[in-house]
Amino acid sequence: MKKILPLLLAGLLALGAGTPPAFAGQTPSVKEVSNILGKMSLEQKAGQVLMGFFRGDTVSPAFRSMLEKVHPGGVILYSSTGNIHNLEQVARLTASIQEAALSADCLPLLVAVDQEGGRVNRLTKGVTVFPGNMALGAAGDPALAAREARIVSRELRTLGITANFAPVVDVQSNPANPVIGTRSFGSDPGLVARMATAMVAPAAEEGVLCTAKHFPGHGNTSIDSHAGLPEDSHPRPVLDKVNLAPFSAMVKAGVPAVMTAHIVMPGLDNGNPLPATILPRAYSILRDEMGFTGLAVTDSLGMKALSLYWSLEETAVRALQAGADLLVFGADPGHEPGEIEAAHHAVVSAVLTDRIPMSRLDEAAARVLRAKDRLGILDDPLPRPGRIGEIGAPESTAVRDTIARRSLTLAWNRLDPFPAAKDTRRILVWPLEKTDQAWELAKACPNLDPQFIPLSAPGEDVAGLVSGLGGKDPVFVWAGDLGKYPAWRDLARSLGERAVLLGVGSPYGLSLCPKAGAAVLTYSDVPASLEALGDFLSNPWPPTGKLPVEIPGLYPYGVGLSSVAGF
């Protein structure tokens, strides 16, 4: 540790001077990491296996106090807690975090985010925002997944963020799944494995911890683990073939971290009802059967899947006992940053009373240190301020736009010709709550005439809108999640073959309106996806995207028309 601190100080001084930090030497060897661990107290080891959160866009006195008391292994940033405003502020914040760690005699911290693309992005301004995993699955090209991973990782590392809790490796096999959906690459384990494994090496090469989640698979559930405890009751052979297969592939590809899920899978351990995060058998499968030697990270321990049944302190102890290495305390509703101190005390007490063997704590802390060592952040955890201007570069946005265009899927088209809006005014019906999206579409397709109605509009308002449309011309209709909003399902059904469904979210709602004239899917409502959709509606091109999931009762996996009738 003494060898590392002067290097950090030199880097911080360089950062303050406005130039990229220059660090001498190489990252510590395995022997040096062991030496660091050997000099750590019980309290420091217990802190090293914890990752917490804080509020605000600067380092507060409360955060500094927590560093001094807990000596955590890392911190996770959220936009919802006010940590993230713009690129320069985030870079200053991560530098300040490491400076505060230095002042508190802590080792450099892992700084983490969830930057998945699509629905889940903590950074949305200035960075390259991608359409998400299901769009990648529809494009079907692992090379695009690799290029995305490199760009995202490079941009995060430039800002001083060294861990990305992505990609999602869950197989989306339950249409009623409320939490995974378009965060998954698709319903085929082989597709998921091909796309996800392509992301491992580029992230490592850019110095960011890539994390496969949510082990042992959250894709076949009907409860969100943020709100309750989900269960997948399939037998072990099915789990092996579907849920576990992509994780096994990720391990073989060298993924450095795996995040566990708070999900009950009785098939893993003879009916054991414990969620995987605190189930020893889950870690045994990961390590002994799959051969994983990296960092086992928990999903946030404040989620209701656990907090409805155990205290935060008890969950921390049980997760560490079971085999977790890094315990994450995220910004879950009802929880405060300071609770990590109670969890730290609980871990220390559990070791002192032999509830957790010291060897288990040493093993976990050593894995955290080795992960930091491999990333090089024990010597250099700082942002690269001189490279901020490269974030969102044209070559990066070109990859993003390519994914958005190649993922666009024409599920069906019964209209001849397809109702292009290049030379004809077309009505666009869009949710009142999402007007900004409609205007994004209209920028790319100026002949759109947006009309708005609330997501939960009463039936008479829907009927009035449909009546007011008149005529027989096709109407472009938002279809982001028809299963969640009955008013929009009824609206689309009322239009019959006049409706051209625009699926900018989950594709499963298409099954509710099988008589629509056409259905176009982007799987995402990020600006790049909306721009690609607008371009397509204005002047359609032969789409190449394929459905990466099966839509029950309507279309199997892999459907996608390669041409549009009439041009």
Coordinates of C-alpha atoms in Angstrom, one line a residue:
M1 CA 0.0 0.0 0.0
K2 CA 2.8 2.4 0.9
K3 CA 4.3 1.9 -2.6
I4 CA 0.9 2.7 -4.3
L5 CA -0.1 5.9 -2.5
P6 CA 2.7 8.2 -3.8
L7 CA 1.8 7.2 -7.3
L8 CA -1.8 8.1 -6.7
L9 CA -0.8 11.5 -5.3
A10 CA 1.4 12.2 -8.4
G11 CA -1.5 11.3 -10.6
L12 CA -3.9 13.5 -8.8
L13 CA -1.6 16.5 -9.0
A14 CA -1.3 15.8 -12.8
L15 CA -5.0 15.7 -13.0
G16 CA -5.3 19.1 -11.3
A17 CA -2.9 20.5 -13.8
G18 CA -5.2 19.5 -16.6
T19 CA -3.0 16.8 -18.2
P20 CA -3.5 13.1 -18.3
P21 CA -1.9 11.4 -15.2
A22 CA 1.4 9.6 -15.7
F23 CA 2.1 6.7 -13.5
A24 CA 5.5 5.0 -13.2
G25 CA 6.0 1.3 -12.8
Q26 CA 3.7 -1.6 -13.4
T27 CA 0.7 -3.1 -11.5
P28 CA 1.7 -5.2 -8.5
S29 CA 2.5 -8.9 -9.0
V30 CA 0.5 -11.6 -7.4
K31 CA 3.1 -11.7 -4.7
E32 CA 2.7 -8.0 -4.0
V33 CA -1.1 -8.3 -3.9
S34 CA -0.6 -11.1 -1.3
N35 CA 1.7 -8.7 0.6
I36 CA -1.0 -6.0 0.6
L37 CA -3.6 -8.5 1.9
G38 CA -1.2 -9.6 4.6
K39 CA -0.8 -6.1 6.0
M40 CA -4.5 -5.4 6.1
S41 CA -6.4 -5.5 9.4
L42 CA -9.6 -7.5 9.9
E43 CA -11.6 -4.2 9.5
Q44 CA -9.8 -3.3 6.3
K45 CA -10.4 -6.8 4.8
A46 CA -14.1 -6.6 5.8
G47 CA -14.3 -3.2 4.1
Q48 CA -12.6 -4.4 0.9
V49 CA -15.5 -6.8 0.2
L50 CA -18.1 -4.0 0.4
M51 CA -19.3 -1.6 -2.3
G52 CA -21.6 1.3 -1.3
F53 CA -23.3 4.4 -2.7
F54 CA -23.6 8.0 -1.8
R55 CA -25.7 11.1 -2.7
G56 CA -24.6 14.2 -4.5
D57 CA -22.2 15.2 -7.2
T58 CA -19.3 15.9 -5.0
V59 CA -17.5 14.1 -2.2
S60 CA -19.3 15.0 1.0
P61 CA -18.1 14.9 4.7
A62 CA -20.4 11.9 5.2
F63 CA -18.7 10.0 2.4
R64 CA -15.3 10.8 3.8
S65 CA -16.3 9.6 7.2
M66 CA -17.6 6.3 5.7
L67 CA -14.3 5.8 3.9
E68 CA -12.4 6.2 7.2
K69 CA -14.7 3.8 9.1
V70 CA -15.3 1.1 6.4
H71 CA -12.4 1.3 3.9
P72 CA -14.7 -0.1 1.2
G73 CA -13.6 -1.9 -1.9
G74 CA -15.7 0.2 -4.2
V75 CA -18.5 2.6 -4.9
I76 CA -21.4 2.6 -7.4
L77 CA -22.7 5.7 -9.1
Y78 CA -26.3 6.5 -10.0
S79 CA -28.0 9.4 -11.8
S80 CA -30.9 9.0 -9.3
T81 CA -28.7 9.9 -6.4
G82 CA -27.3 13.0 -8.1
N83 CA -23.9 11.5 -8.8
I84 CA -24.0 12.1 -12.6
H85 CA -24.7 15.4 -14.4
N86 CA -22.1 15.8 -17.2
L87 CA -18.8 14.3 -18.4
E88 CA -16.5 16.9 -16.8
Q89 CA -18.3 16.7 -13.5
V90 CA -18.2 12.9 -13.4
A91 CA -14.4 12.9 -14.1
R92 CA -13.9 15.4 -11.3
L93 CA -16.1 13.3 -9.0
T94 CA -14.2 10.1 -9.7
A95 CA -10.9 11.9 -9.1
S96 CA -12.2 13.3 -5.9
I97 CA -13.3 9.8 -4.8
Q98 CA -9.8 8.5 -5.2
E99 CA -8.3 11.5 -3.5
A100 CA -10.7 11.0 -0.6
A101 CA -9.7 7.3 -0.5
L102 CA -6.0 8.3 -0.4
S103 CA -6.6 10.7 2.4
A104 CA -8.5 8.0 4.4
D105 CA -5.6 5.6 3.8
C106 CA -7.8 3.3 1.7
L107 CA -6.8 1.4 -1.4
P108 CA -8.0 2.8 -4.7
L109 CA -11.7 2.1 -5.1
L110 CA -13.5 0.3 -7.9
V111 CA -16.0 2.8 -9.3
A112 CA -19.0 1.1 -10.9
V113 CA -22.1 1.8 -12.9
D114 CA -24.8 -0.1 -14.7
Q115 CA -24.3 1.0 -18.4
E116 CA -26.1 -1.7 -20.3
G117 CA -27.5 0.3 -23.2
G118 CA -31.2 0.5 -24.0
R119 CA -33.4 0.7 -20.9
V120 CA -30.5 0.9 -18.4
N121 CA -28.0 3.7 -18.7
R122 CA -26.7 5.7 -15.8
L123 CA -24.9 8.1 -18.1
T124 CA -27.1 9.5 -20.9
K125 CA -25.5 12.9 -21.9
G126 CA -22.3 13.2 -23.8
V127 CA -21.5 9.5 -24.0
T128 CA -22.4 7.1 -26.8
V129 CA -25.8 5.6 -25.8
F130 CA -26.5 2.3 -27.5
P131 CA -29.9 0.7 -28.3
G132 CA -29.4 -2.2 -25.9
N133 CA -29.0 -5.9 -25.9
M134 CA -32.1 -7.0 -27.6
A135 CA -31.4 -4.7 -30.5
L136 CA -27.9 -6.3 -30.7
G137 CA -29.6 -9.7 -30.7
A138 CA -31.8 -8.6 -33.6
A139 CA -28.8 -7.4 -35.5
G140 CA -27.2 -10.8 -34.7
D141 CA -23.5 -9.8 -35.3
P142 CA -21.1 -10.5 -32.4
A143 CA -18.6 -8.1 -34.1
L144 CA -21.0 -5.3 -33.4
A145 CA -21.3 -6.4 -29.8
A146 CA -17.6 -6.3 -29.5
R147 CA -17.3 -2.8 -31.0
E148 CA -20.0 -1.6 -28.6
A149 CA -18.3 -3.0 -25.6
R150 CA -15.0 -1.4 -26.6
I151 CA -16.6 2.0 -27.0
V152 CA -18.6 1.9 -23.8
S153 CA -15.6 0.7 -21.8
R154 CA -13.2 3.3 -23.2
E155 CA -15.7 6.1 -22.5
L156 CA -16.3 4.8 -18.9
R157 CA -12.5 4.4 -18.2
T158 CA -11.9 7.9 -19.5
L159 CA -14.3 9.2 -16.8
G160 CA -12.6 7.1 -14.1
I161 CA -15.3 4.4 -14.0
T162 CA -13.6 1.0 -13.8
A163 CA -16.4 -1.5 -13.4
N164 CA -19.5 -1.9 -15.6
F165 CA -22.2 -4.2 -14.3
A166 CA -23.0 -5.5 -17.8
P167 CA -23.7 -7.3 -20.0
V168 CA -27.0 -9.0 -19.0
V169 CA -26.6 -12.7 -19.9
D170 CA -30.1 -13.8 -18.9
V171 CA -32.0 -15.7 -21.5
Q172 CA -35.4 -13.9 -22.0
S173 CA -37.7 -17.0 -22.0
N174 CA -40.7 -15.6 -20.1
P175 CA -42.9 -13.0 -22.0
A176 CA -44.3 -11.9 -18.6
N177 CA -40.8 -11.1 -17.2
P178 CA -41.1 -7.6 -15.8
V179 CA -37.4 -6.8 -15.2
I180 CA -35.3 -8.4 -18.0
G181 CA -37.2 -8.1 -21.3
T182 CA -35.2 -6.0 -23.8
R183 CA -32.2 -6.0 -21.5
S184 CA -31.6 -9.6 -22.8
F185 CA -30.1 -10.4 -26.2
G186 CA -32.9 -12.8 -26.8
S187 CA -34.5 -16.2 -26.0
D188 CA -31.9 -18.4 -27.6
P189 CA -29.1 -19.4 -25.3
G190 CA -26.7 -19.8 -28.2
L191 CA -27.4 -16.2 -29.4
V192 CA -27.0 -14.8 -25.9
A193 CA -23.7 -16.6 -25.5
R194 CA -22.3 -15.5 -28.8
M195 CA -23.2 -11.9 -28.3
A196 CA -22.2 -11.6 -24.7
T197 CA -18.8 -13.4 -25.0
A198 CA -17.8 -11.0 -27.7
M199 CA -17.9 -8.2 -25.1
V200 CA -15.4 -9.7 -22.7
A201 CA -12.1 -9.1 -24.3
P202 CA -12.7 -5.5 -25.5
A203 CA -13.8 -4.4 -22.0
A204 CA -10.6 -6.0 -20.5
E205 CA -8.4 -4.3 -23.0
E206 CA -9.9 -0.9 -22.1
G207 CA -9.4 -1.5 -18.4
V208 CA -13.0 -2.0 -17.3
L209 CA -14.4 -4.9 -15.3
C210 CA -17.0 -6.7 -17.4
T211 CA -19.7 -8.4 -15.3
A212 CA -22.0 -11.2 -16.5
K213 CA -25.4 -10.9 -14.8
H214 CA -27.7 -12.2 -13.3
F215 CA -26.4 -15.6 -12.3
P216 CA -27.9 -18.3 -12.4
G217 CA -30.4 -16.6 -14.8
H218 CA -33.3 -14.1 -14.3
G219 CA -34.9 -14.6 -17.7
N220 CA -37.7 -17.0 -16.8
T221 CA -39.3 -15.2 -13.9
S222 CA -42.5 -13.2 -13.5
I223 CA -41.5 -11.1 -10.4
D224 CA -39.0 -8.2 -10.4
S225 CA -36.4 -8.9 -7.7
H226 CA -36.5 -5.2 -6.8
A227 CA -40.0 -5.8 -5.6
G228 CA -40.2 -9.4 -4.4
L229 CA -38.5 -12.8 -4.5
P230 CA -38.8 -14.5 -8.0
E231 CA -38.6 -18.2 -8.6
D232 CA -37.7 -20.4 -11.5
S233 CA -38.9 -23.9 -10.8
H234 CA -37.4 -25.7 -13.8
P235 CA -35.4 -28.8 -13.2
R236 CA -31.6 -28.8 -13.4
P237 CA -31.4 -30.3 -17.0
V238 CA -33.5 -27.3 -18.3
L239 CA -31.5 -24.9 -16.3
D240 CA -28.3 -26.3 -17.7
K241 CA -29.6 -26.0 -21.3
V242 CA -31.1 -22.5 -21.0
N243 CA -30.2 -20.4 -18.0
L244 CA -26.7 -21.6 -17.2
A245 CA -25.4 -22.1 -20.7
P246 CA -24.5 -18.5 -21.5
F247 CA -22.8 -18.1 -18.1
S248 CA -20.7 -21.2 -18.8
A249 CA -19.7 -19.7 -22.1
M250 CA -18.8 -16.4 -20.4
V251 CA -16.6 -18.2 -17.9
K252 CA -14.8 -20.0 -20.8
A253 CA -14.3 -16.6 -22.5
G254 CA -12.6 -15.3 -19.4
V255 CA -15.2 -13.0 -17.9
P256 CA -13.6 -11.4 -14.8
A257 CA -16.8 -10.9 -12.8
V258 CA -20.2 -12.6 -12.4
M259 CA -23.2 -11.0 -10.6
T260 CA -25.5 -13.2 -8.6
A261 CA -29.3 -12.8 -8.7
H262 CA -31.8 -12.9 -5.8
I263 CA -33.8 -15.7 -7.3
V264 CA -35.0 -19.0 -6.0
M265 CA -34.1 -22.0 -8.2
P266 CA -35.1 -25.2 -6.4
G267 CA -33.6 -27.3 -9.2
L268 CA -30.0 -26.2 -8.2
D269 CA -30.0 -27.7 -4.8
N270 CA -32.6 -30.4 -4.1
G271 CA -35.4 -28.0 -3.6
N272 CA -33.5 -25.5 -1.4
P273 CA -35.7 -22.3 -1.2
L274 CA -32.8 -19.9 -0.5
P275 CA -32.2 -17.3 -3.2
A276 CA -29.0 -17.8 -5.2
T277 CA -27.1 -14.9 -3.7
I278 CA -27.1 -16.6 -0.3
L279 CA -27.1 -20.2 -1.6
P280 CA -23.7 -22.0 -1.3
R281 CA -24.6 -24.4 -4.0
A282 CA -25.0 -21.6 -6.6
Y283 CA -21.4 -20.6 -6.0
S284 CA -20.3 -24.2 -6.1
I285 CA -21.8 -24.6 -9.5
L286 CA -20.2 -21.4 -10.7
R287 CA -16.7 -22.3 -9.4
D288 CA -16.5 -26.1 -9.2
E289 CA -18.6 -27.0 -12.2
M290 CA -17.9 -24.0 -14.5
G291 CA -14.4 -23.3 -13.3
F292 CA -14.9 -19.6 -12.6
T293 CA -12.0 -18.0 -10.7
G294 CA -12.9 -14.4 -10.9
L295 CA -15.0 -12.0 -8.8
A296 CA -18.4 -13.1 -7.6
V297 CA -20.4 -9.9 -7.1
T298 CA -23.9 -9.7 -5.6
D299 CA -26.8 -7.7 -7.0
S300 CA -27.7 -4.9 -4.6
L301 CA -28.5 -6.4 -1.2
G302 CA -31.1 -3.8 -0.4
M303 CA -33.6 -5.2 -3.0
K304 CA -36.8 -6.4 -1.6
A305 CA -36.2 -10.0 -2.8
L306 CA -33.9 -10.1 0.2
S307 CA -35.0 -7.2 2.5
L308 CA -38.5 -8.6 2.9
Y309 CA -37.0 -11.6 4.7
W310 CA -33.6 -10.6 6.1
S311 CA -31.9 -7.5 7.5
L312 CA -29.2 -5.9 5.4
E313 CA -26.6 -7.0 8.0
E314 CA -27.8 -10.6 7.9
T315 CA -27.9 -10.7 4.2
A316 CA -24.3 -9.4 4.0
V317 CA -23.1 -12.1 6.3
R318 CA -25.0 -14.9 4.5
A319 CA -23.9 -13.8 1.1
L320 CA -20.2 -13.8 2.2
Q321 CA -20.6 -17.1 3.9
A322 CA -22.2 -18.6 0.8
G323 CA -19.3 -17.5 -1.5
A324 CA -19.8 -13.9 -2.7
D325 CA -16.7 -11.8 -2.9
L326 CA -18.0 -8.3 -3.3
L327 CA -21.2 -7.3 -1.6
V328 CA -23.0 -4.4 -3.3
F329 CA -25.2 -1.9 -1.3
G330 CA -27.0 0.1 -4.0
A331 CA -29.4 3.0 -3.9
D332 CA -32.6 0.9 -3.3
P333 CA -35.7 2.7 -2.1
G334 CA -35.8 3.0 1.7
H335 CA -32.0 2.6 2.2
E336 CA -29.4 5.2 3.0
P337 CA -25.6 5.2 2.3
G338 CA -24.7 5.0 5.9
E339 CA -26.2 1.5 6.3
I340 CA -23.0 0.1 4.8
E341 CA -21.3 0.8 8.2
A342 CA -23.8 -1.6 10.0
A343 CA -23.0 -4.2 7.3
H344 CA -19.3 -3.7 7.8
H345 CA -19.7 -4.2 11.6
A346 CA -21.8 -7.3 11.0
V347 CA -19.1 -8.9 8.8
V348 CA -16.4 -8.1 11.3
S349 CA -18.5 -9.5 14.2
A350 CA -19.2 -12.7 12.1
V351 CA -15.5 -13.3 11.6
L352 CA -14.7 -12.7 15.3
T353 CA -17.4 -15.2 16.3
D354 CA -16.3 -17.7 13.7
R355 CA -19.6 -17.5 11.9
I356 CA -17.5 -16.6 8.8
P357 CA -14.0 -18.2 8.7
M358 CA -11.1 -15.8 8.3
S359 CA -10.1 -17.9 5.3
R360 CA -13.4 -17.1 3.6
L361 CA -12.9 -13.3 4.2
D362 CA -9.3 -13.5 3.0
E363 CA -10.4 -15.4 -0.1
A364 CA -13.0 -12.7 -1.0
A365 CA -10.7 -9.8 -0.2
A366 CA -7.9 -11.3 -2.3
R367 CA -10.3 -11.7 -5.3
V368 CA -11.2 -8.0 -5.0
L369 CA -7.6 -7.0 -4.9
R370 CA -6.7 -9.3 -7.9
A371 CA -9.5 -7.8 -9.9
K372 CA -8.1 -4.3 -9.2
D373 CA -4.6 -5.5 -10.0
R374 CA -5.6 -6.9 -13.4
L375 CA -7.3 -3.6 -14.2
G376 CA -4.2 -1.7 -13.2
I377 CA -6.2 0.6 -10.8
L378 CA -4.0 -0.2 -7.8
D379 CA -1.5 2.1 -9.4
D380 CA -3.8 4.2 -11.7
P381 CA -7.5 4.5 -10.8
L382 CA -7.9 8.0 -12.2
P383 CA -9.9 9.5 -15.1
R384 CA -8.2 10.5 -18.3
P385 CA -9.3 14.2 -18.6
G386 CA -7.3 14.7 -21.8
R387 CA -9.5 12.1 -23.6
I388 CA -12.9 13.5 -22.6
G389 CA -13.1 15.2 -26.0
E390 CA -12.9 11.7 -27.7
I391 CA -16.1 10.6 -26.0
G392 CA -19.0 10.4 -28.4
A393 CA -16.7 10.7 -31.4
P394 CA -18.1 10.3 -34.9
E395 CA -16.6 6.8 -35.2
S396 CA -18.3 5.8 -32.0
T397 CA -21.7 7.2 -33.0
A398 CA -21.4 5.5 -36.4
V399 CA -21.2 2.1 -34.6
R400 CA -24.2 3.0 -32.5
D401 CA -26.2 4.1 -35.6
T402 CA -25.2 0.9 -37.5
I403 CA -26.6 -1.2 -34.6
A404 CA -29.8 0.8 -34.6
R405 CA -30.3 0.4 -38.3
R406 CA -29.3 -3.3 -38.6
S407 CA -31.5 -4.2 -35.6
L408 CA -34.7 -2.7 -37.2
T409 CA -37.0 -5.6 -37.8
L410 CA -40.1 -5.8 -39.9
A411 CA -42.1 -8.5 -38.2
W412 CA -44.9 -8.5 -40.8
N413 CA -46.3 -6.3 -43.5
R414 CA -49.7 -6.8 -45.1
L415 CA -49.7 -3.4 -46.8
D416 CA -48.7 -3.0 -50.4
P417 CA -46.9 -0.7 -50.7
F418 CA -45.5 -0.2 -47.2
P419 CA -46.8 3.3 -46.2
A420 CA -43.6 5.3 -46.6
A421 CA -43.8 8.9 -45.5
K422 CA -41.2 10.4 -47.9
D423 CA -43.8 12.3 -50.0
T424 CA -47.0 11.7 -48.0
R425 CA -48.2 13.2 -44.7
R426 CA -48.7 10.4 -42.2
I427 CA -50.4 10.4 -38.8
L428 CA -48.3 9.4 -35.8
V429 CA -50.2 8.5 -32.6
W430 CA -47.9 8.7 -29.6
P431 CA -48.2 8.8 -25.8
L432 CA -48.5 12.2 -24.3
E433 CA -46.0 11.3 -21.7
K434 CA -43.4 10.6 -24.4
T435 CA -43.7 13.7 -26.6
D436 CA -39.9 14.1 -26.8
Q437 CA -39.7 10.7 -28.6
A438 CA -42.3 11.8 -31.2
W439 CA -40.3 14.9 -32.0
E440 CA -37.1 12.8 -32.3
L441 CA -39.0 10.7 -34.9
A442 CA -40.3 13.8 -36.6
K443 CA -36.8 15.2 -37.0
A444 CA -35.9 12.1 -39.1
C445 CA -39.2 11.9 -40.8
P446 CA -40.6 15.4 -41.3
N447 CA -43.9 14.2 -42.9
L448 CA -45.1 12.8 -39.6
D449 CA -48.2 14.5 -38.0
P450 CA -47.9 13.6 -34.3
Q451 CA -51.1 13.3 -32.3
F452 CA -50.9 12.6 -28.5
I453 CA -53.0 10.7 -26.0
P454 CA -52.1 9.6 -22.5
L455 CA -50.8 6.1 -21.8
S456 CA -53.8 5.4 -19.6
A457 CA -56.4 7.3 -21.6
P458 CA -60.1 6.4 -20.8
G459 CA -62.0 4.4 -23.4
E460 CA -64.1 7.3 -24.6
D461 CA -60.9 9.3 -25.4
V462 CA -59.5 6.4 -27.4
A463 CA -62.8 6.0 -29.3
G464 CA -62.8 9.7 -30.0
L465 CA -59.3 9.7 -31.3
V466 CA -60.0 6.8 -33.6
S467 CA -63.2 8.4 -34.9
G468 CA -61.4 11.7 -35.5
L469 CA -58.7 10.0 -37.6
G470 CA -61.3 9.2 -40.3
G471 CA -60.4 7.9 -43.8
K472 CA -58.6 4.7 -44.5
D473 CA -54.9 5.7 -44.6
P474 CA -52.4 3.8 -42.5
V475 CA -51.6 5.2 -39.1
F476 CA -48.3 4.8 -37.3
V477 CA -49.0 3.8 -33.7
W478 CA -46.7 3.6 -30.7
A479 CA -46.3 0.0 -29.5
G480 CA -43.7 0.3 -26.8
D481 CA -45.5 -2.0 -24.3
L482 CA -49.0 -2.8 -25.4
G483 CA -49.4 -5.4 -22.7
K484 CA -48.8 -2.8 -20.0
Y485 CA -51.2 -0.2 -21.4
P486 CA -54.7 -1.5 -22.3
A487 CA -55.7 1.8 -23.8
W488 CA -53.0 1.5 -26.4
R489 CA -53.9 -2.1 -27.1
D490 CA -57.5 -1.1 -27.7
L491 CA -56.4 1.8 -29.9
A492 CA -54.3 -0.4 -32.1
R493 CA -57.0 -3.0 -32.3
S494 CA -59.6 -0.4 -33.3
L495 CA -57.5 0.7 -36.2
G496 CA -57.2 -2.9 -37.6
E497 CA -55.1 -3.1 -40.7
R498 CA -54.7 0.6 -40.8
A499 CA -52.3 0.3 -37.8
V500 CA -48.6 0.2 -38.4
L501 CA -47.2 -0.8 -35.0
L502 CA -43.9 0.8 -34.0
G503 CA -42.3 -1.4 -31.4
V504 CA -39.9 0.8 -29.6
G505 CA -39.8 -1.5 -26.5
S506 CA -40.8 -5.0 -25.7
P507 CA -41.9 -7.0 -28.8
Y508 CA -44.3 -9.2 -26.9
G509 CA -47.2 -6.7 -27.2
L510 CA -47.4 -7.4 -30.9
S511 CA -49.3 -10.6 -30.0
L512 CA -52.2 -8.5 -28.8
C513 CA -52.7 -6.9 -32.2
P514 CA -52.1 -9.6 -34.8
K515 CA -54.5 -8.0 -37.3
A516 CA -52.4 -4.8 -37.6
G517 CA -51.3 -4.0 -41.1
A518 CA -47.6 -4.0 -40.3
A519 CA -45.2 -4.1 -37.3
V520 CA -41.8 -2.6 -37.2
L521 CA -39.5 -3.2 -34.2
T522 CA -36.5 -1.2 -32.8
Y523 CA -36.5 -2.8 -29.3
S524 CA -35.4 0.6 -27.9
D525 CA -36.5 4.2 -27.6
V526 CA -33.0 5.7 -27.3
P527 CA -32.4 8.6 -29.8
A528 CA -30.4 6.4 -32.2
S529 CA -33.2 3.9 -32.5
L530 CA -35.8 6.6 -33.0
E531 CA -33.7 8.2 -35.7
A532 CA -33.3 4.9 -37.5
L533 CA -37.0 4.3 -37.3
G534 CA -37.8 7.7 -38.6
D535 CA -35.4 7.2 -41.5
F536 CA -37.1 3.9 -42.3
L537 CA -40.6 5.3 -42.1
S538 CA -39.6 8.2 -44.4
N539 CA -37.9 6.0 -47.0
P540 CA -37.9 2.3 -46.2
W541 CA -34.9 0.1 -46.9
P542 CA -34.7 -3.7 -46.9
P543 CA -34.6 -4.5 -43.2
T544 CA -32.2 -7.1 -41.9
G545 CA -33.1 -7.5 -38.2
K546 CA -34.5 -10.8 -36.9
L547 CA -36.8 -11.3 -33.9
P548 CA -34.4 -12.5 -31.2
V549 CA -37.3 -13.8 -29.1
E550 CA -40.4 -15.9 -29.8
I551 CA -43.7 -14.1 -29.7
P552 CA -46.2 -16.8 -28.3
G553 CA -49.0 -17.6 -30.7
L554 CA -47.7 -15.3 -33.4
Y555 CA -44.1 -15.6 -34.5
P556 CA -41.2 -17.9 -33.7
Y557 CA -37.6 -16.9 -32.9
G558 CA -35.7 -15.6 -36.0
V559 CA -38.6 -14.1 -38.0
G560 CA -37.9 -10.9 -39.9
L561 CA -38.8 -9.9 -43.5
S562 CA -35.9 -9.2 -45.7
S563 CA -37.8 -6.9 -47.9
V564 CA -40.7 -4.5 -47.8
A565 CA -43.5 -4.9 -50.3
G566 CA -43.9 -2.2 -52.9
F567 CA -40.4 -0.9 -53.4

